Coordinates of N, CA and C and ligand atoms in Angstrom, one line a residue:
X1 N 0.8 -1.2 0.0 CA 0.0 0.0 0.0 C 0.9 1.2 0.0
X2 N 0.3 2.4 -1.1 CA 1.3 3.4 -0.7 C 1.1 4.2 0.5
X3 N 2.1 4.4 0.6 CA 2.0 5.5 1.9 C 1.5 7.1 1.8
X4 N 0.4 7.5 2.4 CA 0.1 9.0 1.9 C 0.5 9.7 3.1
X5 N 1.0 11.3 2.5 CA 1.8 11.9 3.2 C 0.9 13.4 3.1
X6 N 0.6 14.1 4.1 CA 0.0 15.7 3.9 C 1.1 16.2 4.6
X7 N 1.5 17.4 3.7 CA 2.5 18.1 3.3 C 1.8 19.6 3.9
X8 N 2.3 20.5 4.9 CA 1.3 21.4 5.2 C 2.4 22.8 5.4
X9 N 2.5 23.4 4.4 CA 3.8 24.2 4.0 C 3.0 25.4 3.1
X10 N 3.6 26.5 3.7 CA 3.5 27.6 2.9 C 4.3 28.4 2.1
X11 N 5.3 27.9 2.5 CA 6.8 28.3 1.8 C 6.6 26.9 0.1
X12 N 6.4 28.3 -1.2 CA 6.2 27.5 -2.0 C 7.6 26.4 -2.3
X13 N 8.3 26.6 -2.9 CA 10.0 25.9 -3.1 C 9.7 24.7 -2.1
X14 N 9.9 25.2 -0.7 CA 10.4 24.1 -0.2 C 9.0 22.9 -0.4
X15 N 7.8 23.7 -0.7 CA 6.7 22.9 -0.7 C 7.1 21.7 -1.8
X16 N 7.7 22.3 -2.9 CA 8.0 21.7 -4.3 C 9.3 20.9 -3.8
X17 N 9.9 20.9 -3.5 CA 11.4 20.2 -3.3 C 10.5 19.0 -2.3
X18 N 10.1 19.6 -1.0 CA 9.7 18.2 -0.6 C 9.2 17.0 -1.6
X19 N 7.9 18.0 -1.8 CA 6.7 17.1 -2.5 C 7.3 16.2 -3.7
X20 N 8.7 16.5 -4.3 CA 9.2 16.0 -5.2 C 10.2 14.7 -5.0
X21 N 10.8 15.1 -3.6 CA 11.8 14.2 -3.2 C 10.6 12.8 -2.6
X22 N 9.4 13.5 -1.8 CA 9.1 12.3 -1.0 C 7.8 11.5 -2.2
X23 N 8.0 12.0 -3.0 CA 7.3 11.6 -4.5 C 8.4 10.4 -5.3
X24 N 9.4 10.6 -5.0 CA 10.7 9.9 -5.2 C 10.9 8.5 -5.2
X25 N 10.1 8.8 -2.9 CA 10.9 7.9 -2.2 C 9.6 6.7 -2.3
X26 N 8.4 7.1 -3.3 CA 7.1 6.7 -3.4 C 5.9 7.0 -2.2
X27 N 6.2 7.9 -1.7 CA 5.0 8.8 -0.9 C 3.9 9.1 -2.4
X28 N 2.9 8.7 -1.5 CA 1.7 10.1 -2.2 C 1.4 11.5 -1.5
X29 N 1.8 11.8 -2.1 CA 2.1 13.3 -1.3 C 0.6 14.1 -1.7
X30 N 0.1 14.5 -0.7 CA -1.0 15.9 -0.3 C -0.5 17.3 -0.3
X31 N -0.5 18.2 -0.3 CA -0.3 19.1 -0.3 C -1.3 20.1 0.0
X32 N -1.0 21.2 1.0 CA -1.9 22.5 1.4 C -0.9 23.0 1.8
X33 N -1.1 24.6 1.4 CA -0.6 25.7 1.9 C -0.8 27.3 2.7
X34 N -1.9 26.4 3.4 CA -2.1 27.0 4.8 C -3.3 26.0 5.8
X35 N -3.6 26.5 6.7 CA -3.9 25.6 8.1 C -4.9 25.5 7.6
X36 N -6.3 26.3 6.7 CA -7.7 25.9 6.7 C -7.7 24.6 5.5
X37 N -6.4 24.9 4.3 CA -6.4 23.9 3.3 C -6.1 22.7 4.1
X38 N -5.2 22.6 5.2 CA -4.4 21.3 5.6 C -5.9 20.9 6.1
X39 N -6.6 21.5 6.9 CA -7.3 20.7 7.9 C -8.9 20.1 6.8
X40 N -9.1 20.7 6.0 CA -10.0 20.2 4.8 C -9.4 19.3 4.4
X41 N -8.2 19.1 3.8 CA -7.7 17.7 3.6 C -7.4 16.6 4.5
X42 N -7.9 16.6 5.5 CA -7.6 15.9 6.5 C -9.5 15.4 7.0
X43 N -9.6 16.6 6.5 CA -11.4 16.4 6.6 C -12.0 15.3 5.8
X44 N -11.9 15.8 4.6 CA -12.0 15.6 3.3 C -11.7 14.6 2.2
X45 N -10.5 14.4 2.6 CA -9.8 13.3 1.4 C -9.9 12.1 2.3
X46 N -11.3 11.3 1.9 CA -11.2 10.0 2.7 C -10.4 9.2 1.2
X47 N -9.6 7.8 1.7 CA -9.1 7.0 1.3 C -9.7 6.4 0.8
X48 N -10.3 5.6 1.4 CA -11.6 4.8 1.3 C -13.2 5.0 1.6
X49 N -13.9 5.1 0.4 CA -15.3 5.4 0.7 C -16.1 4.4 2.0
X50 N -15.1 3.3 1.9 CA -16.5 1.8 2.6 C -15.6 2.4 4.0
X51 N -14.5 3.2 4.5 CA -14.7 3.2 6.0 C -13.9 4.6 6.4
X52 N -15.1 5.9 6.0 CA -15.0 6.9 6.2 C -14.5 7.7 7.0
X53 N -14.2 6.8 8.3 CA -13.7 7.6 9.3 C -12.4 7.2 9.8
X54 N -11.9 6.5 9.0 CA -10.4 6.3 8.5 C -9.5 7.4 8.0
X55 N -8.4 8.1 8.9 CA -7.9 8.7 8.4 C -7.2 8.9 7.1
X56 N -7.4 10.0 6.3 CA -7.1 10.5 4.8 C -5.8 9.5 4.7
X57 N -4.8 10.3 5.8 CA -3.0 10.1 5.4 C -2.5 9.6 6.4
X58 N -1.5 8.7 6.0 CA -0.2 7.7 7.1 C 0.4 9.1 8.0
X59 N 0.6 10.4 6.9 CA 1.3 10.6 8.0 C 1.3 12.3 7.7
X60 N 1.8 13.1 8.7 CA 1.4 14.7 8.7 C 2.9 15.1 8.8
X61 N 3.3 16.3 7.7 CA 4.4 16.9 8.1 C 4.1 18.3 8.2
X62 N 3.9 19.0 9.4 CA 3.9 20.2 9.1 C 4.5 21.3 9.9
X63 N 4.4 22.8 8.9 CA 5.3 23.4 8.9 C 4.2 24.6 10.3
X64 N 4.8 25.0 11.2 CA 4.4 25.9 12.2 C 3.5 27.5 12.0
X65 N 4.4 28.2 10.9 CA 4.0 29.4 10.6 C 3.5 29.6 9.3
X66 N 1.7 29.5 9.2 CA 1.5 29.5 8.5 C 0.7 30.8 8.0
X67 N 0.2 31.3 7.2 CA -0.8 32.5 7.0 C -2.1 32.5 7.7
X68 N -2.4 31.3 7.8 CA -4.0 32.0 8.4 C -3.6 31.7 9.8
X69 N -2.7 31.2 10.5 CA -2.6 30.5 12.3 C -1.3 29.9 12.4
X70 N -1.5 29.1 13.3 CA -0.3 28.3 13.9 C -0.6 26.9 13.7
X71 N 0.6 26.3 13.1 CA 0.4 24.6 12.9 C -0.5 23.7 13.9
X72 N 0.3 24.7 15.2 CA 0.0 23.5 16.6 C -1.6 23.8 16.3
X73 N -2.5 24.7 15.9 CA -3.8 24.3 15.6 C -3.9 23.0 15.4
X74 N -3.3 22.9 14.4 CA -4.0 21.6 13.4 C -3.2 20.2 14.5
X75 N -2.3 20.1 14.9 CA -1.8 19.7 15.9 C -2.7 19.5 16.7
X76 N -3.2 20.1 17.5 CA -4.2 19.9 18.1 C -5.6 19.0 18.3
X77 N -5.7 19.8 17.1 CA -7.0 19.0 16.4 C -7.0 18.1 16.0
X78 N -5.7 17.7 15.6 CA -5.2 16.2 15.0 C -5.3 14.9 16.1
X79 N -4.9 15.3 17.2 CA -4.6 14.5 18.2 C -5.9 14.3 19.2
X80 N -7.1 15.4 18.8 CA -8.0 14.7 19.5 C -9.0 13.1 19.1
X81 N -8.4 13.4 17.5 CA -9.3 12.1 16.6 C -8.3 11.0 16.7
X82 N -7.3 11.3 15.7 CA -6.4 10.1 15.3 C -4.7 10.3 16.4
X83 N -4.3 8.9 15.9 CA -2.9 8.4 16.7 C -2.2 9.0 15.1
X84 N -2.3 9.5 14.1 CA -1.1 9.6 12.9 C 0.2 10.7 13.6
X85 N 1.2 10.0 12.7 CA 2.3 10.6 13.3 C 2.6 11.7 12.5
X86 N 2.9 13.2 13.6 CA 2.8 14.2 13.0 C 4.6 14.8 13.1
X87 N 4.7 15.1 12.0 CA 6.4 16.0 12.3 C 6.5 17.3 12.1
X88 N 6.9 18.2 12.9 CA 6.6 19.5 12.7 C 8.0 20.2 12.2
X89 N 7.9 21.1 11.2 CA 9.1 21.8 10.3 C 9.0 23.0 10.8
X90 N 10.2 23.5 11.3 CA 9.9 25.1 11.8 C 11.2 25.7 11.7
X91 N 11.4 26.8 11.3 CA 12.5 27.3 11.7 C 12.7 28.1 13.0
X92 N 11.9 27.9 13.7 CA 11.5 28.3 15.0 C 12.7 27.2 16.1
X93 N 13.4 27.8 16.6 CA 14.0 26.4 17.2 C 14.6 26.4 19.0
X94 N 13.3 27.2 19.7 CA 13.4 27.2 21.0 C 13.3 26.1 21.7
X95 N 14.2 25.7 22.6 CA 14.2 24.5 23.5 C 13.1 24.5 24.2
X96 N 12.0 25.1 24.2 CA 10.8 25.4 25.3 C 9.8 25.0 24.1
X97 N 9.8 25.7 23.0 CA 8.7 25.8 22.1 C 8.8 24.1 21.2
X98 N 10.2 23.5 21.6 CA 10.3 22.0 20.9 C 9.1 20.6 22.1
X99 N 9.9 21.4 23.1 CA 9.8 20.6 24.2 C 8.1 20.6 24.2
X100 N 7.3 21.6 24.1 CA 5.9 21.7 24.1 C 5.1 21.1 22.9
X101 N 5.9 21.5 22.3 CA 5.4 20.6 20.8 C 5.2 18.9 20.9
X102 N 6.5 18.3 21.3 CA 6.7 16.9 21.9 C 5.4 16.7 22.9
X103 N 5.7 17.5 23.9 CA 4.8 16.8 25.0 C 2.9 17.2 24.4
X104 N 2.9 17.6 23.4 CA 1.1 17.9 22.9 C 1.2 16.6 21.8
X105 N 2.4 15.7 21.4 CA 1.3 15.2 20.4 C 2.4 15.0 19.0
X106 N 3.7 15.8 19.2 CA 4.3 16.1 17.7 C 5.2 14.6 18.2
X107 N 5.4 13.8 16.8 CA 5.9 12.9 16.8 C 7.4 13.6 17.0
X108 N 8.4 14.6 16.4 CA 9.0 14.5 15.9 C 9.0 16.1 16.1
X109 N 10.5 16.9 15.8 CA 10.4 18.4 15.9 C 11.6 18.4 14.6
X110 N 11.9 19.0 13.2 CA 13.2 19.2 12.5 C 12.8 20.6 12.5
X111 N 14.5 21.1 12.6 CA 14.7 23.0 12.4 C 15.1 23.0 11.1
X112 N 14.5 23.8 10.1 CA 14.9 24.3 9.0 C 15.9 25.0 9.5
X113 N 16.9 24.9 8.4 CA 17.1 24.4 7.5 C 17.4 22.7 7.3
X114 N 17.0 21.6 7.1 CA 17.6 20.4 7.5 C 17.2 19.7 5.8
X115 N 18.0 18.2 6.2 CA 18.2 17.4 5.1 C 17.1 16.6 4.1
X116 N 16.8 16.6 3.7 CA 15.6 15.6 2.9 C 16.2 13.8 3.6
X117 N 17.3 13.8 3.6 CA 17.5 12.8 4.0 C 16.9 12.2 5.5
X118 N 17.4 13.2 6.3 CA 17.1 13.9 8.3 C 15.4 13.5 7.9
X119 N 15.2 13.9 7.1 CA 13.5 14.3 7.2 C 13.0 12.7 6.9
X120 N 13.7 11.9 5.7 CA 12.8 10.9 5.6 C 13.3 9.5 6.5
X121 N 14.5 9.8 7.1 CA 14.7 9.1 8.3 C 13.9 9.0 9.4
X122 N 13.4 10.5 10.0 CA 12.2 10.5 11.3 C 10.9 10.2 10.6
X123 N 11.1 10.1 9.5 CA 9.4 9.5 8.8 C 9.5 8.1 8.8
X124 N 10.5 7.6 8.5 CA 9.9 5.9 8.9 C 10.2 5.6 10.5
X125 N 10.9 6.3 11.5 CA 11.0 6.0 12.7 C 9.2 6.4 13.1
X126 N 9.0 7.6 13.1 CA 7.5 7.6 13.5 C 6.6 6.9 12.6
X127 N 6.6 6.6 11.4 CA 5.5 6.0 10.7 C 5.6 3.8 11.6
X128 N 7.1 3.6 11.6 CA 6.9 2.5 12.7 C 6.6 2.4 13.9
X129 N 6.8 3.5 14.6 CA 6.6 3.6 15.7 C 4.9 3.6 16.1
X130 N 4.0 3.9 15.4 CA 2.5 4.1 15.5 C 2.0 2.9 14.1
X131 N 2.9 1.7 13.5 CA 2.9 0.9 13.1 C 2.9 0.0 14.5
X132 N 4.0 0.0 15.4 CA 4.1 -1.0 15.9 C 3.7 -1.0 17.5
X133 N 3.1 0.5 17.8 CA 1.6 0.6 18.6 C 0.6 -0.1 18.6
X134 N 0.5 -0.6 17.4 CA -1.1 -0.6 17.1 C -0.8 -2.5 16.6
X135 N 0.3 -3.5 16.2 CA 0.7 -4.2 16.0 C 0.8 -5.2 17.3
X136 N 1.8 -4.8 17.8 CA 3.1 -5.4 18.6 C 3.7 -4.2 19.6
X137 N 4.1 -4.1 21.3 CA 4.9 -3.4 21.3 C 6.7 -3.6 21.4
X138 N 7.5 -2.9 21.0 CA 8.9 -2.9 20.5 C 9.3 -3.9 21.6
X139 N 9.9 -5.2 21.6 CA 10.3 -5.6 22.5 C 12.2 -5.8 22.3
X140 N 12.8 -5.9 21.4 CA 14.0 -6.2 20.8 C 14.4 -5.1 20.3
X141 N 15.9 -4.7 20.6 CA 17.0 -3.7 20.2 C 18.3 -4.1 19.8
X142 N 18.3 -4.1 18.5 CA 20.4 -4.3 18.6 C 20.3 -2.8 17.6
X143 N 22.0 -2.5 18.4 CA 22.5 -1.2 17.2 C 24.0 -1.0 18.1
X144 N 25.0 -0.8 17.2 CA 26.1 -0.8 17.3 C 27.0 -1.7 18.9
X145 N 27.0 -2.9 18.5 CA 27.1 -3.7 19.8 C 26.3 -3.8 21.0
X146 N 25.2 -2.9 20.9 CA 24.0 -3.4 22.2 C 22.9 -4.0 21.8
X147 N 22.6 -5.2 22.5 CA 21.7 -5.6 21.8 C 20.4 -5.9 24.0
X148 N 19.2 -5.2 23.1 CA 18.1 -5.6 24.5 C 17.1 -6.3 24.2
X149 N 16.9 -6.8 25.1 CA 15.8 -7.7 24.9 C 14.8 -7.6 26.5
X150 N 13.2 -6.8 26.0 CA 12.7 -6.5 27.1 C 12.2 -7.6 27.7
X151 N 11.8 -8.3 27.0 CA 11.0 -9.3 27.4 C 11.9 -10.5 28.9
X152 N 13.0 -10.7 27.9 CA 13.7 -11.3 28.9 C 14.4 -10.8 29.7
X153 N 14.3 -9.0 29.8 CA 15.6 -8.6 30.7 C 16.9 -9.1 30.3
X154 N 16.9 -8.5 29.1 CA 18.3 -8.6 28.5 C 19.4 -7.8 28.1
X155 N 20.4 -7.2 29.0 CA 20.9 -6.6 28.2 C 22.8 -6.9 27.5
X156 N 23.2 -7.1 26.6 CA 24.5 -7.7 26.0 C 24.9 -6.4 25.4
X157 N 25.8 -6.3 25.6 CA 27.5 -5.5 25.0 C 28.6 -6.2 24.7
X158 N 28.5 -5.9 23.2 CA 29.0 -6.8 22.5 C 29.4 -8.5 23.2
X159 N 28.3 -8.8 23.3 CA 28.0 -10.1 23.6 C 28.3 -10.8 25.2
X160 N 28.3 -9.2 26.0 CA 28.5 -9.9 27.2 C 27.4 -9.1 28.0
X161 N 27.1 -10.0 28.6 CA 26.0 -9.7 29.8 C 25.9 -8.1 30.2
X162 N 25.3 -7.3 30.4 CA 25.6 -6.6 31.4 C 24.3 -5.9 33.0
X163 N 25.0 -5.7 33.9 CA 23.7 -5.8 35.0 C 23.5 -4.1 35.0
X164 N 22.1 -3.9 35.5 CA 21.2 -2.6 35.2 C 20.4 -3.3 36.3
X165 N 20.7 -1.8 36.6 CA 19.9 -1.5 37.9 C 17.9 -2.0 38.2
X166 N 17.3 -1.8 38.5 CA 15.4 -1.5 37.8 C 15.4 -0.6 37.7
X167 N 15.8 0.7 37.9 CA 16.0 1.8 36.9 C 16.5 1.9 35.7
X168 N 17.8 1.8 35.8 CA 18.7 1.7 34.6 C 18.2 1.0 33.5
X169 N 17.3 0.1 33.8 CA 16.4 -0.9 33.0 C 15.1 -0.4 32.6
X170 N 15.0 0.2 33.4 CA 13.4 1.1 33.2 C 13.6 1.9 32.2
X171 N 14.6 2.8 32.1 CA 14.9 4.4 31.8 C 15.3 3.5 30.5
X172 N 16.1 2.9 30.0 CA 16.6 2.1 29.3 C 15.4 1.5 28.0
X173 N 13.9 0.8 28.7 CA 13.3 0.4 28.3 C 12.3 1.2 27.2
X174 N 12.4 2.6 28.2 CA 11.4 3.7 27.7 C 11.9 3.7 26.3
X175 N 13.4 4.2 26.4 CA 14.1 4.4 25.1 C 13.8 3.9 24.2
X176 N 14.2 2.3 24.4 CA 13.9 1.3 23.2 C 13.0 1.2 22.7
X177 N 11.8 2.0 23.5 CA 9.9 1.2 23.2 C 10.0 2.9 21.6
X178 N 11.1 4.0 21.8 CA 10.7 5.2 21.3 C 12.2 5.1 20.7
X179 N 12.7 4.1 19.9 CA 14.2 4.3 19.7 C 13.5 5.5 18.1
X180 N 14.5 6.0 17.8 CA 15.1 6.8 16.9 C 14.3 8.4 17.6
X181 N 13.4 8.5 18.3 CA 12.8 9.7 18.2 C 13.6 10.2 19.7
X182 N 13.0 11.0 19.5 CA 13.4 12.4 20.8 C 12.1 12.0 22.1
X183 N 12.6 11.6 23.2 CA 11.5 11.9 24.6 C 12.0 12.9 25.2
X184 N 11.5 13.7 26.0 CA 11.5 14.6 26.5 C 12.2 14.4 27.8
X185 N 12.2 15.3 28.8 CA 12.5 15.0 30.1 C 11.1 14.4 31.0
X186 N 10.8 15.6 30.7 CA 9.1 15.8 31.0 C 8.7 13.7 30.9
X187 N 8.4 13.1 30.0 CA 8.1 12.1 29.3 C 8.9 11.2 30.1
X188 N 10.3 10.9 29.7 CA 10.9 9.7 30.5 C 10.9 9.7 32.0
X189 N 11.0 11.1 32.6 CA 10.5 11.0 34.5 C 9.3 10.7 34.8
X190 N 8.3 11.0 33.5 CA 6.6 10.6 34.1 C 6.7 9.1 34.0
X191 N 7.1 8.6 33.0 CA 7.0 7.3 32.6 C 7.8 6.1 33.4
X192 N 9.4 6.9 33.8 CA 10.3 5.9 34.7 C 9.8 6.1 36.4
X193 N 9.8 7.2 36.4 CA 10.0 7.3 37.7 C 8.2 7.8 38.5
X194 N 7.2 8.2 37.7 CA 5.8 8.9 38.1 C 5.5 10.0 37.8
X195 N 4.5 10.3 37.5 CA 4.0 11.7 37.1 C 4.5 12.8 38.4
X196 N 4.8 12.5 39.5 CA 5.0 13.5 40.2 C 6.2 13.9 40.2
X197 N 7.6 13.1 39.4 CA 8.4 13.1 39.4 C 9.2 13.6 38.4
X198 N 8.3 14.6 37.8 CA 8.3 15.7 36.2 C 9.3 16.8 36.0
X199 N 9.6 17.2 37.6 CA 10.6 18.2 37.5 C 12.0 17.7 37.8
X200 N 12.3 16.4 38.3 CA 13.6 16.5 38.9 C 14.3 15.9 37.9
X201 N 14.9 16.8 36.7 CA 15.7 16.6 35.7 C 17.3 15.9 36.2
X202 N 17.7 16.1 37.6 CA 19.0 15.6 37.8 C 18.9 14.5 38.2
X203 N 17.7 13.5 38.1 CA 17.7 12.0 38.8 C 18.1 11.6 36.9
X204 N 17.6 12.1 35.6 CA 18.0 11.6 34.7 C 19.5 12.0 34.4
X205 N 19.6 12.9 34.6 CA 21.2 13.1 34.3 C 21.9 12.5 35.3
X206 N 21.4 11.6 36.2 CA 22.7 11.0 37.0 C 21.9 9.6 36.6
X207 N 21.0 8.9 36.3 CA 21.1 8.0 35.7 C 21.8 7.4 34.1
X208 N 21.2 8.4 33.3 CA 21.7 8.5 32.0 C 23.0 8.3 31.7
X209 N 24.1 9.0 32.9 CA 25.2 8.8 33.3 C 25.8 7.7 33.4
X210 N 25.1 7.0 34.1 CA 25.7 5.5 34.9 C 25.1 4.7 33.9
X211 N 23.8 4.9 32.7 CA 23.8 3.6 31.5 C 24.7 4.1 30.3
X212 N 25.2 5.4 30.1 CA 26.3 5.5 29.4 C 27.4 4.6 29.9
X213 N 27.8 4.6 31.2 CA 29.1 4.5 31.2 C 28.7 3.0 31.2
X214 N 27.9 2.2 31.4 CA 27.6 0.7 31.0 C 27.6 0.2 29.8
X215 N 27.1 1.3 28.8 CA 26.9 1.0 28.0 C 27.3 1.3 26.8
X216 N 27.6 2.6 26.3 CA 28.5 3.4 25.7 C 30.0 3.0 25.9
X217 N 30.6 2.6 24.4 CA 32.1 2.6 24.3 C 32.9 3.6 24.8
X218 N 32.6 5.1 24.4 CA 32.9 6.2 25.0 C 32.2 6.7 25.6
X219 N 31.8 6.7 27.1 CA 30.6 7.3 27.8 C 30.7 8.9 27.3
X220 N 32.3 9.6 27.5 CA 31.8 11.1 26.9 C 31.2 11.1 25.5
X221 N 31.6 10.3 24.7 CA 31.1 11.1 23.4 C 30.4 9.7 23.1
X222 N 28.7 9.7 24.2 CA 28.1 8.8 23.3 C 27.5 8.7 22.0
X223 N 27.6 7.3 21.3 CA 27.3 6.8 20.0 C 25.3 6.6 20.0
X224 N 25.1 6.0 21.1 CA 24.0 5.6 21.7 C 22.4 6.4 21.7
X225 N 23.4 7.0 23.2 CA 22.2 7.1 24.2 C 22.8 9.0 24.0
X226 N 22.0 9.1 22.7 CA 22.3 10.9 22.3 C 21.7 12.2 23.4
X227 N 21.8 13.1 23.5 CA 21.2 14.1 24.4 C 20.6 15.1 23.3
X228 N 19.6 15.5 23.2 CA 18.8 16.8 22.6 C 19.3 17.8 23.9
X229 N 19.9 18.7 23.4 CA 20.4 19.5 24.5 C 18.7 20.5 24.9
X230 N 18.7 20.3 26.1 CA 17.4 21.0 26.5 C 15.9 20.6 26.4
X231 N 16.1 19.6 25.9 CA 15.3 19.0 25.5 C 14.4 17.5 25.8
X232 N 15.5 16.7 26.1 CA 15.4 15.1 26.2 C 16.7 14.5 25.7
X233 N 16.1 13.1 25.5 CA 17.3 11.7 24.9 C 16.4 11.7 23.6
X234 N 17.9 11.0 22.9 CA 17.5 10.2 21.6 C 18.2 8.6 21.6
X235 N 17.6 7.7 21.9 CA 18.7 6.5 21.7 C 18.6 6.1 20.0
X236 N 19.6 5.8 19.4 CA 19.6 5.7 18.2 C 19.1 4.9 17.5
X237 N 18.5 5.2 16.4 CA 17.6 4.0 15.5 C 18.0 2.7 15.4
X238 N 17.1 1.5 16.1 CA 18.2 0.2 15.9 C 18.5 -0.7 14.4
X239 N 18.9 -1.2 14.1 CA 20.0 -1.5 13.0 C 18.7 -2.5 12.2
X240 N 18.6 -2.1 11.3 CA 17.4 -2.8 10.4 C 16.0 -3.1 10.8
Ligands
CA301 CA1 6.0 28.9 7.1

């Protein structure tokens, strides 16, 4: 099945460069160029007549500043119907304004100027990721000599055992379940440690710490377990 893609860009060019690359990569690409077009085609363009309340498109890329409003509108609105993964394009690139985007709903945050390449990498991480919500959830990780395994409480470096804490294993887990994308802080303390436990960013940086240094060949300059400065973790996309 092809994959349909709504494209929600006002900036003509880049509208055309995307729509052409991810036309390429065999997207069917949608296209609107402002928030009242995006949200009619989202309205509008059913896929299939026999089950209308099926969303239009696999997947939403959109861009923040548009003429009639603000993306996060449609953002919004998006997330009260459907689970589709949404990635938002901005050249807007506040550590506050990313961070709020994440925690409402955006799969994903890229700052223009970025790569066609960058872009269709977080599009199959989020398009699996809400693939394999709805499937299966992520239980198995290998990528550059770490290999986990949730199910069994597994974790190997380069083929040797290694022990984690139930945190270290927790915090660890979250990652894997969300490998290639960005979690927040906000996100990994509600989820590892409890919703009450939202502000104390230094219980992750002194854990994050101790599964680097487990885990990471070079704990300073992890390969792994990346940092969004200001933002959250990224653990890196696993290997096929
Ligand atoms: Ca714009």
């Amino acid at each position: 099945m092809t994959l349909r893609v709504l494209l929600v860009e006002d900036d003509r060019e880049l509208r055309r460069t995307l729509q052409g690359a991810l036309t390429v990569e065999g997207y069917q690409v949608l296209t609107a160029a402002s928030l009242s077009e995006g949200m009619a085609l989202l309205q509008h363009a059913h896929r299939d007549a026999l089950s209308p309340s099926a969303p239009a498109v696999d997947l939403v890329i959109l861009d923040l500043g548009l003429p009639d409003g603000d993306g996060e509108t449609l953002l919004a609105s998006l997330r009260q119907r459907h689970a589709l993964p949404v990635l938002v394009i901005s050249a807007r690139q506040a550590d506050g304004l990313k961070i709020h985007l994440l925690d409402a709903g955006a799969d994903d945050y890229l700052v223009k100027p970025f790569s066609v390449g960058e872009l269709l990498a977080r599009m199959r991480v989020a398009l699996r990721h809400r693939g394999t919500t709805v499937r299966a959830a992520v239980t198995q990780y290998a990528q550059g000599g770490l290999q986990v395994d949730l199910t069994a409480q597994r974790v190997l470096r380069d083929g040797q055992a290694v022990h984690l804490t139930p945190t270290e294993f927790g915090l660890l887990a979250r990652l894997v379940r969300s490998a290639g994308q960005v979690v927040t802080h906000r996100q990994l303390l509600a989820d590892v440690w409890g919703p009450e436990f939202i502000t104390h960013t230094h219980y992750l940086r002194l854990y994050m710490g101790q599964l680097r240094a487990k885990l990471e060949a070079e704990p300073s300059e992890p390969r792994l377990l990346l940092t969004e400065p200001g933002v959250g973790y990224r653990l890196v996309e696993a290997d096929g």
